[in-house]
Amino acid sequence: MKLALYPGSFDPITYGHLDVLRRAMRLFDRTVVAVVENPRKTPLFSARQRRLLVSQALKEEGIQDVQVVSYSGLLVECARQLGAVAVVRGLRATSDFDYEFQLALTNRDMDSDVESVFLMTAGRYSFLSSSIVKEIARYGGDVSRFVPACVAKALERKFRERRRA
Ligand code: PNS
């Protein structure tokens, strides 16, 4: 049974992430979404909120049999604990490559049993990132084309709270 890990900050999850997840599900027997608890940048949503939004988004999109976990340590340790043979990452454009290249080779150096697999997201999401979605939502823009409704609602609530603060 080939299990793939799909790690990320998912702050928040977008249709671009869900597109990559569906592609991974066609390649591997099982795919596990792993939400990192302490991402490089300060997240808008807590680890619990990000993990909950991933689960809600999967349900809203009718995606079944995908386990959602969170991890606070190294990605390779999470992969090893789950018995993953691959780490799946989405590539949007060449701008992603340098960062992913460094991640992949460093992870391989730490554990050569875990292979990084890169999947191209659909063209219609190639410009999409969680950061740009948050930027649009921050200014009250419509993000319904980019994220599931549960995520759009969470963004609207989060920025309404911030405006009141
Ligand atoms: O969605 P992101 O922020 O691009 O995901 C990056 C992520 C979470 C995959 C990466 O930052 C990560 O796995 N962090 C956990 C610590 C770790 O293993 N770092 C990689 C060392 S090469």
mmCIF file of C-alpha atoms and ligand atoms in Angstrom:
data_model
loop_
_atom_site.group_PDB
_atom_site.id
_atom_site.type_symbol
_atom_site.label_atom_id
_atom_site.label_comp_id
_atom_site.label_asym_id
_atom_site.label_seq_id
_atom_site.Cartn_x
_atom_site.Cartn_y
_atom_site.Cartn_z
ATOM 1 C CA MET A 1 0.000 0.000 0.000
ATOM 2 C CA LYS A 2 1.605 3.247 -1.158
ATOM 3 C CA LEU A 3 0.841 6.171 1.157
ATOM 4 C CA ALA A 4 1.610 9.766 0.220
ATOM 5 C CA LEU A 5 1.849 12.713 2.572
ATOM 6 C CA TYR A 6 0.586 16.079 1.346
ATOM 7 C CA PRO A 7 2.085 18.634 3.763
ATOM 8 C CA GLY A 8 1.548 22.361 4.006
ATOM 9 C CA SER A 9 0.602 25.372 6.068
ATOM 10 C CA PHE A 10 -2.900 25.418 4.521
ATOM 11 C CA ASP A 11 -3.451 28.903 5.889
ATOM 12 C CA PRO A 12 -6.102 28.464 4.558
ATOM 13 C CA ILE A 13 -6.674 25.579 2.148
ATOM 14 C CA THR A 14 -7.608 26.669 -1.383
ATOM 15 C CA TYR A 15 -9.020 25.075 -4.537
ATOM 16 C CA GLY A 16 -5.415 24.883 -5.734
ATOM 17 C CA HIS A 17 -4.509 22.608 -2.812
ATOM 18 C CA LEU A 18 -7.625 20.502 -3.410
ATOM 19 C CA ASP A 19 -6.690 20.132 -7.085
ATOM 20 C CA VAL A 20 -3.237 18.794 -6.156
ATOM 21 C CA LEU A 21 -4.781 16.502 -3.538
ATOM 22 C CA ARG A 22 -7.174 14.967 -6.097
ATOM 23 C CA ARG A 23 -4.245 14.349 -8.443
ATOM 24 C CA ALA A 24 -2.243 12.669 -5.667
ATOM 25 C CA MET A 25 -5.237 10.475 -4.795
ATOM 26 C CA ARG A 26 -5.165 9.083 -8.328
ATOM 27 C CA LEU A 27 -1.502 8.096 -7.966
ATOM 28 C CA PHE A 28 -1.326 6.662 -4.449
ATOM 29 C CA ASP A 29 -3.367 4.130 -2.518
ATOM 30 C CA ARG A 30 -3.772 6.579 0.354
ATOM 31 C CA THR A 31 -3.079 10.284 0.739
ATOM 32 C CA VAL A 32 -2.770 12.010 4.115
ATOM 33 C CA VAL A 33 -2.969 15.795 4.419
ATOM 34 C CA ALA A 34 -0.475 17.043 7.013
ATOM 35 C CA VAL A 35 -0.964 20.530 8.447
ATOM 36 C CA VAL A 36 2.218 22.012 9.863
ATOM 37 C CA GLU A 37 1.578 23.592 13.267
ATOM 38 C CA ASN A 38 4.332 26.212 13.136
ATOM 39 C CA PRO A 39 4.692 27.472 9.562
ATOM 40 C CA ARG A 40 7.543 29.744 8.511
ATOM 41 C CA LYS A 41 5.249 32.758 8.432
ATOM 42 C CA THR A 42 2.863 33.776 11.225
ATOM 43 C CA PRO A 43 -0.404 32.089 10.242
ATOM 44 C CA LEU A 44 -3.762 33.868 10.109
ATOM 45 C CA PHE A 45 -5.511 30.758 11.435
ATOM 46 C CA SER A 46 -4.370 28.609 14.356
ATOM 47 C CA ALA A 47 -3.205 25.048 13.686
ATOM 48 C CA ARG A 48 -6.543 23.773 14.991
ATOM 49 C CA GLN A 49 -8.539 26.133 12.770
ATOM 50 C CA ARG A 50 -6.421 25.235 9.685
ATOM 51 C CA ARG A 51 -6.853 21.520 10.322
ATOM 52 C CA LEU A 52 -10.612 21.962 10.878
ATOM 53 C CA LEU A 53 -10.930 23.971 7.673
ATOM 54 C CA VAL A 54 -9.132 21.231 5.734
ATOM 55 C CA SER A 55 -11.569 18.627 7.085
ATOM 56 C CA GLN A 56 -14.586 20.858 6.373
ATOM 57 C CA ALA A 57 -13.315 21.605 2.859
ATOM 58 C CA LEU A 58 -12.872 17.884 2.102
ATOM 59 C CA LYS A 59 -16.424 17.200 3.256
ATOM 60 C CA GLU A 60 -17.830 20.135 1.256
ATOM 61 C CA GLU A 61 -15.999 18.945 -1.848
ATOM 62 C CA GLY A 62 -17.064 15.324 -1.389
ATOM 63 C CA ILE A 63 -13.483 14.094 -1.024
ATOM 64 C CA GLN A 64 -13.507 10.928 1.115
ATOM 65 C CA ASP A 65 -10.922 8.602 2.692
ATOM 66 C CA VAL A 66 -8.348 11.321 3.254
ATOM 67 C CA GLN A 67 -6.902 11.487 6.762
ATOM 68 C CA VAL A 68 -5.956 14.937 8.074
ATOM 69 C CA VAL A 69 -3.152 15.189 10.632
ATOM 70 C CA SER A 70 -1.051 18.007 12.059
ATOM 71 C CA TYR A 71 2.625 17.911 12.898
ATOM 72 C CA SER A 72 5.006 20.149 14.794
ATOM 73 C CA GLY A 73 8.323 18.496 14.042
ATOM 74 C CA LEU A 74 10.227 17.735 10.860
ATOM 75 C CA LEU A 75 8.289 16.729 7.791
ATOM 76 C CA VAL A 76 10.458 13.628 7.278
ATOM 77 C CA GLU A 77 9.666 12.459 10.810
ATOM 78 C CA CYS A 78 5.961 12.838 10.138
ATOM 79 C CA ALA A 79 6.380 10.936 6.857
ATOM 80 C CA ARG A 80 8.338 8.162 8.580
ATOM 81 C CA GLN A 81 5.776 7.819 11.386
ATOM 82 C CA LEU A 82 2.971 7.424 8.847
ATOM 83 C CA GLY A 83 4.988 5.110 6.590
ATOM 84 C CA ALA A 84 4.733 7.486 3.652
ATOM 85 C CA VAL A 85 6.703 6.597 0.533
ATOM 86 C CA ALA A 86 6.294 10.066 -0.919
ATOM 87 C CA VAL A 87 5.765 13.690 -0.021
ATOM 88 C CA VAL A 88 3.535 15.440 -2.535
ATOM 89 C CA ARG A 89 3.941 19.115 -3.268
ATOM 90 C CA GLY A 90 2.133 21.305 -5.757
ATOM 91 C CA LEU A 91 4.104 23.394 -8.219
ATOM 92 C CA ARG A 92 2.450 26.464 -9.715
ATOM 93 C CA ALA A 93 5.213 28.207 -11.602
ATOM 94 C CA THR A 94 9.006 28.365 -11.822
ATOM 95 C CA SER A 95 8.880 30.765 -8.875
ATOM 96 C CA ASP A 96 8.076 27.789 -6.639
ATOM 97 C CA PHE A 97 10.988 25.697 -7.819
ATOM 98 C CA ASP A 98 13.949 27.060 -5.827
ATOM 99 C CA TYR A 99 12.140 26.738 -2.498
ATOM 100 C CA GLU A 100 10.778 23.270 -3.308
ATOM 101 C CA PHE A 101 14.186 22.157 -4.617
ATOM 102 C CA GLN A 102 15.805 23.108 -1.282
ATOM 103 C CA LEU A 103 13.033 21.432 0.740
ATOM 104 C CA ALA A 104 13.171 18.243 -1.332
ATOM 105 C CA LEU A 105 16.936 17.761 -1.293
ATOM 106 C CA THR A 106 17.220 18.626 2.389
ATOM 107 C CA ASN A 107 14.446 16.194 3.235
ATOM 108 C CA ARG A 108 16.095 13.505 1.069
ATOM 109 C CA ASP A 109 19.383 14.156 2.872
ATOM 110 C CA MET A 110 17.606 13.537 6.181
ATOM 111 C CA ASP A 111 15.688 10.501 4.962
ATOM 112 C CA SER A 112 16.418 9.027 1.570
ATOM 113 C CA ASP A 113 13.411 6.686 1.860
ATOM 114 C CA VAL A 114 10.968 9.572 1.425
ATOM 115 C CA GLU A 115 10.709 10.796 -2.176
ATOM 116 C CA SER A 116 9.333 14.225 -3.045
ATOM 117 C CA VAL A 117 6.766 14.140 -5.840
ATOM 118 C CA PHE A 118 5.733 17.343 -7.567
ATOM 119 C CA LEU A 119 2.363 17.734 -9.203
ATOM 120 C CA MET A 120 1.365 20.601 -11.461
ATOM 121 C CA THR A 121 -1.774 22.300 -10.293
ATOM 122 C CA ALA A 122 -4.523 23.079 -12.818
ATOM 123 C CA GLY A 123 -3.777 26.122 -14.968
ATOM 124 C CA ARG A 124 -6.780 27.972 -13.551
ATOM 125 C CA TYR A 125 -5.148 27.837 -10.104
ATOM 126 C CA SER A 126 -1.558 28.502 -11.183
ATOM 127 C CA PHE A 127 -1.725 32.071 -9.844
ATOM 128 C CA LEU A 128 -3.462 31.065 -6.618
ATOM 129 C CA SER A 129 -1.908 31.060 -3.149
ATOM 130 C CA SER A 130 -3.251 31.232 0.395
ATOM 131 C CA SER A 131 -1.498 34.598 0.735
ATOM 132 C CA ILE A 132 -3.294 36.167 -2.238
ATOM 133 C CA VAL A 133 -6.635 34.774 -1.039
ATOM 134 C CA LYS A 134 -6.075 36.345 2.402
ATOM 135 C CA GLU A 135 -5.159 39.646 0.756
ATOM 136 C CA ILE A 136 -8.418 39.711 -1.232
ATOM 137 C CA ALA A 137 -10.473 38.678 1.820
ATOM 138 C CA ARG A 138 -8.726 41.268 3.986
ATOM 139 C CA TYR A 139 -10.150 44.015 1.776
ATOM 140 C CA GLY A 140 -13.589 42.462 1.555
ATOM 141 C CA GLY A 141 -13.132 40.945 -1.916
ATOM 142 C CA ASP A 142 -14.967 37.853 -3.230
ATOM 143 C CA VAL A 143 -12.865 34.692 -2.790
ATOM 144 C CA SER A 144 -15.628 32.209 -3.664
ATOM 145 C CA ARG A 145 -13.884 31.238 -6.929
ATOM 146 C CA PHE A 146 -10.694 30.360 -5.040
ATOM 147 C CA VAL A 147 -11.768 28.559 -1.840
ATOM 148 C CA PRO A 148 -14.642 26.366 -0.617
ATOM 149 C CA ALA A 149 -17.545 28.201 1.055
ATOM 150 C CA CYS A 150 -16.480 27.073 4.546
ATOM 151 C CA VAL A 151 -13.098 28.767 4.035
ATOM 152 C CA ALA A 152 -14.655 31.920 2.593
ATOM 153 C CA LYS A 153 -16.933 32.162 5.660
ATOM 154 C CA ALA A 154 -13.978 31.660 8.028
ATOM 155 C CA LEU A 155 -12.016 34.400 6.263
ATOM 156 C CA GLU A 156 -14.967 36.793 6.367
ATOM 157 C CA ARG A 157 -15.420 36.104 10.106
ATOM 158 C CA LYS A 158 -11.711 36.463 10.844
ATOM 159 C CA PHE A 159 -11.343 39.834 9.130
ATOM 160 C CA ARG A 160 -14.646 41.114 10.550
ATOM 161 C CA GLU A 161 -13.300 40.291 14.026
ATOM 162 C CA ARG A 162 -10.071 42.124 13.193
ATOM 163 C CA ARG A 163 -11.906 45.193 11.940
ATOM 164 C CA ARG A 164 -13.841 45.304 15.247
ATOM 165 C CA ALA A 165 -10.700 44.875 17.351
HETATM 166 O O1 PNS B 1 2.601 25.325 2.666
HETATM 167 P P1 PNS B 1 4.048 25.575 2.915
HETATM 168 O O2 PNS B 1 4.280 26.620 3.972
HETATM 169 O O3 PNS B 1 4.824 25.840 1.672
HETATM 170 O O4 PNS B 1 4.609 24.173 3.521
HETATM 171 C C1 PNS B 1 5.957 24.110 3.910
HETATM 172 C C2 PNS B 1 6.113 22.892 4.827
HETATM 173 C C3 PNS B 1 5.088 22.970 5.931
HETATM 174 C C4 PNS B 1 5.939 21.637 4.010
HETATM 175 C C5 PNS B 1 7.529 22.933 5.422
HETATM 176 O O5 PNS B 1 7.741 24.254 5.939
HETATM 177 C C6 PNS B 1 7.679 21.931 6.560
HETATM 178 O O6 PNS B 1 7.502 20.742 6.377
HETATM 179 N N1 PNS B 1 8.000 22.421 7.764
HETATM 180 C C7 PNS B 1 8.179 21.555 8.924
HETATM 181 C C8 PNS B 1 9.648 21.548 9.329
HETATM 182 C C9 PNS B 1 10.443 20.880 8.237
HETATM 183 O O7 PNS B 1 10.457 19.677 8.080
HETATM 184 N N2 PNS B 1 11.069 21.721 7.423
HETATM 185 C C10 PNS B 1 11.735 21.266 6.211
HETATM 186 C C11 PNS B 1 13.184 21.077 6.453
HETATM 187 S S1 PNS B 1 13.871 20.817 4.886
#
